Tab-separated table of C-alpha atoms and ligand atoms in Angstrom:
chain	number	residue	atom	x	y	z
A	274	MET	CA	192.187	144.155	176.951
A	275	SER	CA	189.468	145.413	179.308
A	276	GLU	CA	186.650	145.143	176.763
A	277	LYS	CA	183.993	142.459	177.288
A	278	PHE	CA	183.088	140.449	174.186
A	279	ASP	CA	179.837	138.795	173.183
A	280	ALA	CA	181.871	135.704	172.340
A	281	ILE	CA	185.489	134.570	172.451
A	282	ILE	CA	186.516	131.751	170.152
A	283	VAL	CA	189.607	129.732	171.009
A	284	GLY	CA	191.344	128.483	167.850
A	285	ALA	CA	191.240	129.756	164.260
A	286	GLY	CA	190.921	126.411	162.449
A	287	PRO	CA	187.859	125.809	160.244
A	288	GLY	CA	185.549	125.293	163.251
A	289	GLY	CA	186.621	128.484	165.024
A	290	CYS	CA	186.612	130.542	161.832
A	291	ALA	CA	183.096	129.329	160.905
A	292	ALA	CA	181.782	130.293	164.355
A	293	ALA	CA	183.537	133.685	164.368
A	294	TYR	CA	182.498	134.458	160.786
A	295	SER	CA	178.839	133.661	161.451
A	296	LEU	CA	178.737	135.648	164.710
A	297	ALA	CA	180.521	138.651	163.197
A	298	LYS	CA	178.074	138.617	160.264
A	299	MET	CA	175.221	138.668	162.807
A	300	GLY	CA	176.760	141.868	164.216
A	301	PHE	CA	178.202	140.499	167.475
A	302	ASN	CA	181.422	141.659	169.086
A	303	VAL	CA	183.731	138.671	168.597
A	304	LEU	CA	187.328	137.880	169.549
A	305	ILE	CA	189.099	134.873	167.987
A	306	VAL	CA	192.416	133.798	169.538
A	307	GLU	CA	194.932	131.569	167.712
A	308	ARG	CA	198.105	130.168	169.251
A	309	GLY	CA	199.890	129.715	165.888
A	310	LYS	CA	201.949	132.556	164.394
A	311	TYR	CA	199.104	132.847	161.914
A	312	PRO	CA	195.945	130.737	161.336
A	313	GLY	CA	196.971	127.516	159.597
A	314	ALA	CA	200.579	127.657	160.821
A	315	LYS	CA	200.054	124.639	163.057
A	316	ASN	CA	197.394	122.821	161.122
A	317	VAL	CA	197.711	119.419	159.507
A	318	MET	CA	195.151	117.828	157.281
A	319	GLY	CA	195.094	115.100	154.709
A	320	GLY	CA	194.149	117.581	152.114
A	321	ARG	CA	190.544	117.153	151.025
A	322	MET	CA	187.581	119.202	152.196
A	323	TYR	CA	184.000	118.249	151.369
A	324	ALA	CA	182.508	121.501	150.097
A	325	HIS	CA	178.886	121.434	151.294
A	326	ALA	CA	179.290	123.000	154.761
A	327	LEU	CA	181.392	125.967	153.678
A	328	ASN	CA	179.215	126.427	150.592
A	329	ARG	CA	176.262	127.088	152.939
A	330	LEU	CA	178.271	129.767	154.747
A	331	ILE	CA	180.092	131.370	151.817
A	332	PRO	CA	178.291	130.373	148.606
A	333	GLU	CA	180.666	129.287	145.836
A	334	PHE	CA	183.661	129.917	148.114
A	335	TRP	CA	185.896	128.048	145.647
A	336	LYS	CA	185.795	131.012	143.309
A	337	GLU	CA	187.871	133.016	145.794
A	338	ALA	CA	189.375	130.557	148.301
A	339	PRO	CA	192.869	129.135	147.744
A	340	VAL	CA	191.693	125.613	146.936
A	341	GLU	CA	194.195	123.457	145.051
A	342	ARG	CA	192.130	121.158	142.816
A	343	MET	CA	188.521	120.006	142.541
A	344	VAL	CA	188.467	116.243	143.146
A	345	THR	CA	187.226	114.673	139.927
A	346	ARG	CA	188.724	111.206	140.398
A	347	GLU	CA	188.314	108.951	143.416
A	348	LYS	CA	190.530	105.905	143.706
A	349	LEU	CA	190.621	103.105	146.229
A	350	THR	CA	193.655	100.842	146.116
A	351	LEU	CA	193.982	97.492	147.858
A	352	LEU	CA	197.679	97.154	148.423
A	353	CYS	CA	199.898	94.066	148.651
A	354	ASN	CA	203.699	93.981	148.602
A	355	LYS	CA	204.130	93.647	144.860
A	356	ALA	CA	200.570	93.921	143.568
A	357	SER	CA	197.605	96.237	143.941
A	358	VAL	CA	193.965	96.405	142.865
A	359	THR	CA	192.511	99.872	142.219
A	360	ILE	CA	188.939	101.032	141.793
A	361	ASP	CA	188.928	104.284	139.835
A	362	PHE	CA	185.673	106.204	140.156
A	363	GLN	CA	184.531	109.282	138.247
A	364	ASP	CA	181.064	110.823	138.298
A	365	GLU	CA	180.123	114.016	136.483
A	366	GLU	CA	177.259	114.497	138.948
A	367	LEU	CA	179.734	114.962	141.781
A	368	LEU	CA	181.181	118.003	140.059
A	369	VAL	CA	178.178	120.368	140.022
A	370	PRO	CA	178.156	121.662	142.681
A	371	PRO	CA	181.669	120.463	143.516
A	372	ASN	CA	181.768	117.626	146.059
A	373	SER	CA	185.279	118.182	147.394
A	374	PHE	CA	188.509	120.088	146.943
A	375	THR	CA	192.108	119.426	147.854
A	376	LEU	CA	193.732	122.229	149.807
A	377	LEU	CA	196.731	123.197	151.876
A	378	ARG	CA	195.759	124.329	155.353
A	379	ALA	CA	198.427	126.996	155.777
A	380	LYS	CA	196.943	128.909	152.828
A	381	PHE	CA	193.292	127.988	153.339
A	382	ASP	CA	193.091	128.829	157.062
A	383	GLN	CA	194.660	132.234	156.444
A	384	TRP	CA	192.113	132.993	153.744
A	385	PHE	CA	189.228	131.928	156.004
A	386	ALA	CA	190.596	133.972	158.915
A	387	ASN	CA	190.859	137.021	156.627
A	388	ARG	CA	187.176	136.598	155.776
A	389	VAL	CA	186.440	136.458	159.517
A	390	VAL	CA	188.277	139.754	160.070
A	391	GLU	CA	186.548	141.362	157.070
A	392	ALA	CA	183.216	140.319	158.617
A	393	GLY	CA	184.145	142.384	161.698
A	394	ALA	CA	185.713	139.975	164.231
A	395	THR	CA	188.968	140.716	166.048
A	396	LEU	CA	191.676	138.095	165.416
A	397	VAL	CA	194.699	137.773	167.689
A	398	SER	CA	197.408	135.297	166.618
A	399	ASN	CA	200.475	133.945	168.418
A	400	ILE	CA	198.608	133.868	171.761
A	401	LYS	CA	197.823	130.639	173.555
A	402	VAL	CA	194.716	130.497	175.719
A	403	ASP	CA	195.805	128.838	178.968
A	404	ASP	CA	192.654	128.698	181.016
A	405	LEU	CA	189.032	129.732	181.434
A	406	LEU	CA	187.630	132.557	183.532
A	407	TRP	CA	184.727	131.532	185.739
A	408	LYS	CA	181.936	133.497	187.400
A	409	GLU	CA	180.385	131.239	189.984
A	410	LYS	CA	179.856	128.025	187.990
A	411	GLN	CA	179.692	129.637	184.583
A	412	VAL	CA	182.479	130.103	182.027
A	413	ALA	CA	182.888	133.856	181.686
A	414	GLY	CA	185.983	134.393	179.551
A	415	ILE	CA	189.562	133.270	178.934
A	416	VAL	CA	192.991	133.561	180.508
A	417	ALA	CA	195.992	133.972	178.194
A	418	GLY	CA	199.252	134.559	180.031
A	419	THR	CA	198.516	137.419	182.405
A	420	ASP	CA	195.532	138.636	180.359
A	421	LYS	CA	192.006	137.921	181.520
A	422	ILE	CA	189.338	138.679	178.956
A	423	GLU	CA	185.630	138.481	179.697
A	424	ALA	CA	182.857	137.321	177.385
A	425	ASN	CA	179.238	136.207	177.597
A	426	MET	CA	180.199	133.021	175.753
A	427	VAL	CA	183.351	131.039	175.011
A	428	ILE	CA	183.554	128.644	172.060
A	429	ALA	CA	186.239	125.957	172.293
A	430	ALA	CA	187.531	125.359	168.750
A	431	ASP	CA	191.025	124.359	169.815
A	432	GLY	CA	191.267	121.035	168.020
A	433	ALA	CA	191.601	117.368	168.918
A	434	VAL	CA	193.466	117.649	172.221
A	435	SER	CA	191.248	120.543	173.384
A	436	LEU	CA	192.768	121.889	176.583
A	437	ILE	CA	189.785	124.223	176.870
A	438	SER	CA	187.138	121.473	176.995
A	439	GLU	CA	189.318	119.621	179.486
A	440	LYS	CA	189.471	122.750	181.663
A	441	ALA	CA	185.682	122.945	181.503
A	442	GLY	CA	185.424	119.312	182.628
A	443	LEU	CA	183.919	118.185	179.314
A	444	LYS	CA	186.727	115.920	178.120
A	445	ARG	CA	189.462	113.579	179.278
A	446	PHE	CA	192.310	112.632	176.940
A	447	GLU	CA	192.572	108.874	176.332
A	448	VAL	CA	195.065	107.565	173.792
A	449	LYS	CA	192.850	104.732	172.532
A	450	GLN	CA	190.311	107.220	171.255
A	451	PHE	CA	192.750	108.806	168.842
A	452	ALA	CA	194.322	107.981	165.516
A	453	LEU	CA	197.639	109.416	164.410
A	454	GLY	CA	197.863	111.119	161.044
A	455	MET	CA	201.255	111.666	159.405
A	456	LYS	CA	201.641	113.611	156.241
A	457	GLU	CA	204.279	114.807	153.790
A	458	ILE	CA	203.847	117.447	151.145
A	459	ILE	CA	205.853	116.366	148.114
A	460	GLU	CA	206.547	118.888	145.396
A	461	LEU	CA	206.218	117.850	141.747
A	462	PRO	CA	205.676	119.772	138.498
A	463	GLU	CA	202.013	120.431	137.628
A	464	LYS	CA	202.334	118.526	134.334
A	465	THR	CA	203.877	115.468	136.048
A	466	ILE	CA	200.981	115.344	138.531
A	467	GLU	CA	198.398	115.611	135.758
A	468	ASP	CA	200.114	112.908	133.664
A	469	ARG	CA	200.510	110.491	136.587
A	470	PHE	CA	196.918	110.833	137.773
A	471	ASN	CA	195.358	111.256	134.330
A	472	LEU	CA	194.023	114.752	135.051
A	473	SER	CA	193.661	117.921	133.058
A	474	GLY	CA	193.907	121.540	134.296
A	475	GLY	CA	192.264	122.121	137.680
A	476	GLU	CA	191.115	118.508	138.052
A	477	GLY	CA	192.254	116.572	141.111
A	478	ALA	CA	192.488	113.031	142.432
A	479	ALA	CA	191.998	111.524	145.863
A	480	GLN	CA	193.515	108.071	146.252
A	481	LEU	CA	193.070	105.954	149.379
A	482	PHE	CA	195.157	102.864	150.135
A	483	VAL	CA	194.263	99.892	152.305
A	484	GLY	CA	196.399	96.831	152.998
A	485	GLN	CA	200.181	96.427	153.016
A	486	CYS	CA	200.859	99.984	154.062
A	487	THR	CA	200.179	100.116	157.776
A	488	LYS	CA	202.075	97.047	159.036
A	489	GLU	CA	198.806	95.278	159.868
A	490	ILE	CA	197.726	98.179	162.074
A	491	PRO	CA	194.174	99.340	161.328
A	492	GLY	CA	194.362	102.469	159.215
A	493	GLY	CA	195.204	103.471	155.693
A	494	GLY	CA	197.170	105.678	153.394
A	495	PHE	CA	196.237	108.584	151.156
A	496	VAL	CA	197.570	110.609	148.250
A	497	TYR	CA	195.814	113.849	147.298
A	498	THR	CA	196.842	115.956	144.336
A	499	ASN	CA	197.479	119.644	144.935
A	500	ARG	CA	198.368	121.992	142.092
A	501	THR	CA	202.153	121.492	142.292
A	502	SER	CA	202.477	119.004	145.127
A	503	LEU	CA	201.023	115.812	146.548
A	504	SER	CA	199.742	115.357	150.100
A	505	VAL	CA	200.905	111.864	151.020
A	506	GLY	CA	200.187	110.272	154.367
A	507	ILE	CA	199.038	107.544	156.676
A	508	VAL	CA	196.412	107.379	159.427
A	509	VAL	CA	196.757	104.625	162.090
A	510	TYR	CA	195.301	103.936	165.522
A	511	ILE	CA	197.778	105.133	168.151
A	512	ASP	CA	197.148	102.430	170.761
A	513	ARG	CA	197.894	99.685	168.198
A	514	LEU	CA	201.065	101.527	167.182
A	515	ILE	CA	202.212	101.561	170.800
A	516	GLU	CA	201.105	97.951	171.356
A	517	LYS	CA	203.122	96.735	168.354
A	518	LYS	CA	206.070	99.018	169.230
A	519	ILE	CA	206.255	100.309	165.668
A	520	ASP	CA	207.943	103.584	164.733
A	521	SER	CA	205.395	105.774	162.940
A	522	HIS	CA	208.048	107.212	160.571
A	523	GLU	CA	208.868	103.709	159.421
A	524	ILE	CA	205.253	103.139	158.366
A	525	LEU	CA	205.224	106.292	156.252
A	526	ARG	CA	208.618	105.393	154.757
A	527	GLU	CA	207.415	101.910	153.787
A	528	PHE	CA	204.204	103.328	152.349
A	529	ASN	CA	206.233	105.686	150.159
A	530	GLN	CA	208.383	102.765	149.013
A	531	ASN	CA	205.504	100.511	147.960
A	532	PRO	CA	205.682	100.268	144.128
A	533	ALA	CA	202.107	101.566	143.740
A	534	VAL	CA	202.959	104.720	145.725
A	535	ALA	CA	206.625	105.087	144.749
A	536	LYS	CA	205.772	105.649	141.099
A	537	LEU	CA	203.319	108.408	142.008
A	538	ILE	CA	205.841	110.371	144.080
A	539	GLU	CA	209.013	109.532	142.134
A	540	GLY	CA	211.341	112.516	141.656
A	541	GLY	CA	209.378	114.641	144.143
A	542	LYS	CA	210.923	116.844	146.830
A	543	ILE	CA	209.603	116.670	150.400
A	544	LEU	CA	208.604	120.207	151.364
A	545	GLU	CA	206.995	119.540	154.733
A	546	TYR	CA	206.369	116.773	157.255
A	547	SER	CA	203.706	116.978	159.942
A	548	ALA	CA	201.822	114.725	162.332
A	549	HIS	CA	198.656	115.252	164.327
A	550	VAL	CA	196.070	113.270	166.237
A	551	ILE	CA	192.519	112.653	164.970
A	552	PRO	CA	189.718	112.179	167.539
A	553	GLU	CA	188.188	109.114	165.882
A	554	THR	CA	186.138	108.049	168.888
A	555	SER	CA	186.858	110.805	171.381
A	556	ARG	CA	183.451	112.374	171.909
A	557	SER	CA	183.302	115.140	174.518
A	558	GLY	CA	180.473	117.084	176.078
A	559	LEU	CA	179.449	119.791	173.625
A	560	PHE	CA	178.161	122.472	176.018
A	561	THR	CA	178.255	123.698	179.571
A	562	ASP	CA	177.260	126.945	181.282
A	563	GLY	CA	178.762	129.765	179.193
A	564	MET	CA	180.625	127.516	176.746
A	565	LEU	CA	180.192	125.482	173.533
A	566	VAL	CA	182.599	123.046	171.883
A	567	VAL	CA	182.979	122.709	168.091
A	568	GLY	CA	184.870	120.563	165.574
A	569	ASP	CA	187.691	118.244	166.655
A	570	ALA	CA	187.541	119.620	170.205
A	571	GLY	CA	184.152	117.926	170.507
A	572	GLY	CA	185.279	114.792	168.645
A	573	LEU	CA	183.078	115.704	165.676
A	574	VAL	CA	184.891	113.590	163.095
A	575	VAL	CA	183.553	110.782	160.934
A	576	ASN	CA	185.765	108.107	159.433
A	577	SER	CA	183.637	105.742	157.393
A	578	GLY	CA	186.656	104.000	155.900
A	579	ILE	CA	185.985	105.650	152.533
A	580	THR	CA	185.567	109.253	153.705
A	581	LEU	CA	187.488	110.960	156.530
A	582	ARG	CA	185.552	114.078	157.403
A	583	GLY	CA	186.594	116.592	160.001
A	584	MET	CA	186.626	119.935	158.187
A	585	ASP	CA	183.001	119.976	157.045
A	586	MET	CA	181.940	118.765	160.507
A	587	ALA	CA	183.979	121.552	162.131
A	588	ILE	CA	182.538	124.227	159.836
A	589	ALA	CA	178.924	123.087	160.276
A	590	SER	CA	179.305	122.815	164.060
A	591	GLY	CA	180.952	126.262	164.173
A	592	ALA	CA	178.008	127.767	162.285
A	593	ALA	CA	175.526	125.958	164.575
A	594	ALA	CA	177.388	127.231	167.649
A	595	ALA	CA	176.973	130.778	166.341
A	596	GLU	CA	173.195	130.226	166.065
A	597	ALA	CA	173.098	128.909	169.638
A	598	VAL	CA	175.099	131.905	170.918
A	599	LYS	CA	172.697	134.268	169.142
A	600	ASN	CA	169.759	132.509	170.776
A	601	ALA	CA	171.426	132.712	174.227
A	602	ILE	CA	172.277	136.411	173.851
A	603	GLU	CA	168.720	137.232	172.736
A	604	LYS	CA	167.373	135.424	175.813
A	605	ASN	CA	170.223	136.676	178.036
A	606	ASP	CA	170.507	133.094	179.245
A	607	PHE	CA	173.907	131.366	179.082
A	608	SER	CA	172.956	128.347	181.133
A	609	LYS	CA	173.581	124.857	179.803
A	610	GLU	CA	169.819	124.342	179.593
A	611	CYS	CA	169.542	127.194	177.097
A	612	LEU	CA	172.752	126.143	175.294
A	613	SER	CA	171.452	122.600	174.744
A	614	TYR	CA	169.831	124.240	171.702
A	615	TYR	CA	173.282	123.781	170.080
A	616	GLU	CA	172.982	120.007	170.358
A	617	ASP	CA	169.457	120.155	168.907
A	618	LEU	CA	170.812	122.069	165.913
A	619	LEU	CA	173.560	119.456	165.375
A	620	LYS	CA	171.058	116.608	165.697
A	621	ASN	CA	168.827	118.164	163.056
A	622	ASP	CA	171.744	118.749	160.721
A	623	PHE	CA	174.143	116.182	159.236
A	624	VAL	CA	176.724	116.552	162.024
A	625	LEU	CA	175.223	114.376	164.760
A	626	LYS	CA	173.149	112.405	162.245
A	627	ASP	CA	176.328	111.198	160.493
A	628	ILE	CA	178.129	110.561	163.762
A	629	THR	CA	175.215	108.366	164.852
A	630	THR	CA	175.014	106.601	161.468
A	631	PHE	CA	178.723	105.708	161.561
A	632	LYS	CA	179.110	105.151	165.296
A	633	LYS	CA	180.028	101.480	164.803
A	634	ALA	CA	182.544	102.223	162.035
A	635	PRO	CA	185.628	102.664	164.290
A	636	GLU	CA	185.066	99.233	165.838
A	637	PHE	CA	184.557	97.603	162.437
A	638	LEU	CA	187.639	99.337	161.050
A	639	GLN	CA	189.758	97.768	163.824
A	640	ASN	CA	189.351	94.361	162.124
A	641	GLU	CA	192.859	93.347	160.971
A	642	ARG	CA	191.476	91.180	158.146
A	643	LEU	CA	190.515	94.376	156.301
A	644	TYR	CA	194.215	95.247	156.075
A	645	THR	CA	195.688	91.780	155.543
A	646	LEU	CA	193.465	88.966	154.317
A	647	TYR	CA	191.087	90.863	152.025
A	648	PRO	CA	193.645	92.937	150.076
A	649	GLU	CA	195.672	89.713	149.676
A	650	ILE	CA	192.641	87.798	148.366
A	651	ALA	CA	191.883	90.630	145.914
A	652	CYS	CA	195.471	90.804	144.646
A	653	ARG	CA	195.794	87.017	144.313
A	654	LEU	CA	192.437	86.739	142.570
A	655	PHE	CA	193.364	89.381	139.992
A	656	HIS	CA	196.750	87.689	139.591
A	657	ARG	CA	194.960	84.423	138.759
A	658	LEU	CA	192.601	86.191	136.346
A	659	ALA	CA	195.348	88.140	134.598
A	660	SER	CA	198.025	85.470	134.264
A	661	VAL	CA	197.950	83.052	131.370
A	662	GLU	CA	200.016	79.936	131.932
A	663	GLY	CA	198.505	76.529	131.244
A	664	PRO	CA	194.777	75.728	131.451
A	665	LYS	CA	192.595	78.564	132.836
A	666	ARG	CA	189.608	78.352	135.162
A	667	ARG	CA	186.466	80.451	135.041
A	668	ALA	CA	186.496	83.631	137.172
A	669	PHE	CA	183.926	82.293	139.611
A	670	ASP	CA	185.940	79.111	140.187
A	671	GLU	CA	189.045	81.223	140.866
A	672	LEU	CA	187.032	83.242	143.375
A	673	LEU	CA	185.879	80.067	145.157
A	674	GLU	CA	189.471	78.799	145.237
A	675	GLU	CA	190.811	82.077	146.670
A	676	THR	CA	188.187	82.368	149.384
A	677	LYS	CA	188.410	78.696	150.423
A	678	GLY	CA	188.546	78.385	154.216
A	679	ASN	CA	187.573	82.031	154.771
A	680	LYS	CA	183.970	82.123	153.570
A	681	MET	CA	182.344	82.195	157.000
A	682	LYS	CA	184.638	84.972	158.256
A	683	MET	CA	183.983	86.914	155.061
A	684	ILE	CA	180.211	86.611	155.378
A	685	LEU	CA	180.279	87.696	159.025
A	686	ASP	CA	182.608	90.621	158.257
A	687	MET	CA	180.378	91.630	155.379
A	688	ILE	CA	177.302	91.666	157.615
A	689	LYS	CA	179.184	93.708	160.232
A	690	GLY	CA	180.430	96.046	157.519
A	691	MET	CA	176.912	96.573	156.179
A	692	ARG	CA	175.825	97.619	159.664
A	693	SER	CA	178.750	99.956	160.288
A	694	ILE	CA	180.111	101.734	157.227
B	799	LIG	C1	196.756	113.596	158.780
B	799	LIG	C2	195.350	114.110	158.843
B	799	LIG	C3	194.545	113.996	157.732
B	799	LIG	C4	193.257	114.510	157.732
B	799	LIG	N1	192.552	114.478	156.573
B	799	LIG	C5	191.356	115.078	156.502
B	799	LIG	C6	190.677	115.205	155.266
B	799	LIG	O1	191.182	114.799	154.215
B	799	LIG	N2	189.459	115.810	155.263
B	799	LIG	C7	188.898	116.320	156.404
B	799	LIG	O2	187.783	116.872	156.337
B	799	LIG	N3	189.519	116.215	157.589
B	799	LIG	C8	190.743	115.636	157.659
B	799	LIG	N4	191.405	115.573	158.847
B	799	LIG	C9	190.747	116.108	160.049
B	799	LIG	C10	190.736	117.632	160.045
B	799	LIG	O3	192.043	118.115	159.936
B	799	LIG	C11	190.127	118.168	161.333
B	799	LIG	O4	188.926	117.480	161.602
B	799	LIG	C12	189.826	119.659	161.263
B	799	LIG	O5	191.026	120.363	161.077
B	799	LIG	C13	189.119	120.127	162.538
B	799	LIG	O6	189.016	121.519	162.560
B	799	LIG	P1	188.970	122.310	163.950
B	799	LIG	O7	188.783	123.741	163.590
B	799	LIG	O8	188.019	121.673	164.850
B	799	LIG	O9	190.411	122.069	164.612
B	799	LIG	P2	191.860	122.414	164.086
B	799	LIG	O10	191.891	122.475	162.609
B	799	LIG	O11	192.780	121.495	164.773
B	799	LIG	O12	192.101	123.899	164.608
B	799	LIG	C14	192.314	124.176	165.969
B	799	LIG	C15	193.026	125.500	166.076
B	799	LIG	O13	193.099	125.878	167.455
B	799	LIG	C16	194.391	126.375	167.731
B	799	LIG	N5	194.612	126.190	169.168
B	799	LIG	C17	194.745	125.016	169.841
B	799	LIG	N6	194.889	125.228	171.157
B	799	LIG	C18	194.841	126.574	171.328
B	799	LIG	C19	194.937	127.401	172.485
B	799	LIG	N7	195.080	126.905	173.707
B	799	LIG	N8	194.880	128.746	172.300
B	799	LIG	C20	194.705	129.268	171.060
B	799	LIG	N9	194.617	128.525	169.936
B	799	LIG	C21	194.667	127.189	170.075
B	799	LIG	C22	195.312	125.546	166.831
B	799	LIG	O14	196.556	126.164	166.596
B	799	LIG	C23	194.459	125.429	165.572
B	799	LIG	O15	194.673	126.503	164.683
B	799	LIG	C24	192.711	115.083	158.893
B	799	LIG	C25	193.498	115.168	160.043
B	799	LIG	C26	194.807	114.693	160.025
B	799	LIG	C27	195.644	114.812	161.260
């Protein structure tokens, strides 16, 4: 390819597609390069996307996108070996406009990439970008195999381990900054899913699990309902996994065997297994001369313990990157000074605001008591309240009994929690 592009985007995940879509709509000459056989072929995700960012880009996208179910039921389960306590939350106000959808990335990414091509961008799949082209000290294109392709701007949207930001000197891979996500897609009949999760047509559930499911390693489990399958998985901090010498497959197997999970997936057939890293605290530089970084590549992920958000962050940062490229092209200035406009856009939008708000969350979520002591207290307390054998005590007295010896720790953890999540 001898043509020079206005922008080359590396990676056709949600971040790359959002950037390419926005730039193509603005009329720029855009190339998007994806190493997978097709967009989505290599992508793993728990299965729930918060809708707001894509809704800004493609209003009411759910009417045409291959989403699985609109999440109408949120559940949080505190898990012990033989008992569990579940909060089941429903709110009609979260349905209009829809708050979140479950989806399968292989289908969703292909749909989004098709929209990118329809908007006028050129998509090349099955090609891995190996390196950056430089002109003096400015990024000036990409190298893929023996091909060298020039562009005014490069956008790194190549995911959590971003080779491209590393090549630009914006990132260094450190294991302790990453969590590991493992996921199975388990096929079940539509009716079985709706019966088990108390749903009717099109409705979906998102259920998070904390406690006896990660072998005391900070993290949690999830089950999301798709139309005819469940996305079932675990997210744990990698360094703790290595430290405790625990096999990640074993954690997922035990999670699936816990009675509270086993009855949800019973009779299902595993269609797919995948694992991927999540850049929970791996922030990288977001711009340099001739280049911007979006989505996971820039560490733009927020895990507040209740919500894990990477897709909406990737889409919003991709759209902001497109605005910054437009501004740079109009000024014919691709210096990092001019491109710092990208960071300003992210600071004024939810992306960097939310990252700042939840910056202490990863540290708080490392507290082992959240995964051991507190689920156990909750399960034992409900056991005491539910069981009838001999004289009963009032609920408050049972609570005092259960928390005996732990009150100070609980108060301090609560204060820390209020400041972090
Ligand atoms: C188990 C798990 C559960 C998750 N659950 C959720 C969830 O429920 N909700 C949520 O919002 N987020 C979730 N996330 C996070 C979410 O998946 C990511 O934040 C999101 O996919 C980031 O999008 P992205 O476009 O930045 O990167 P990616 O989706 O990773 O896309 C990067 C793309 O770049 C391509 N690529 C990489 N290197 C190259 C190269 N050198 N050349 C060409 N192409 C390249 C890849 O093939 C890929 O298509 C989860 C993640 C995991 C692992």
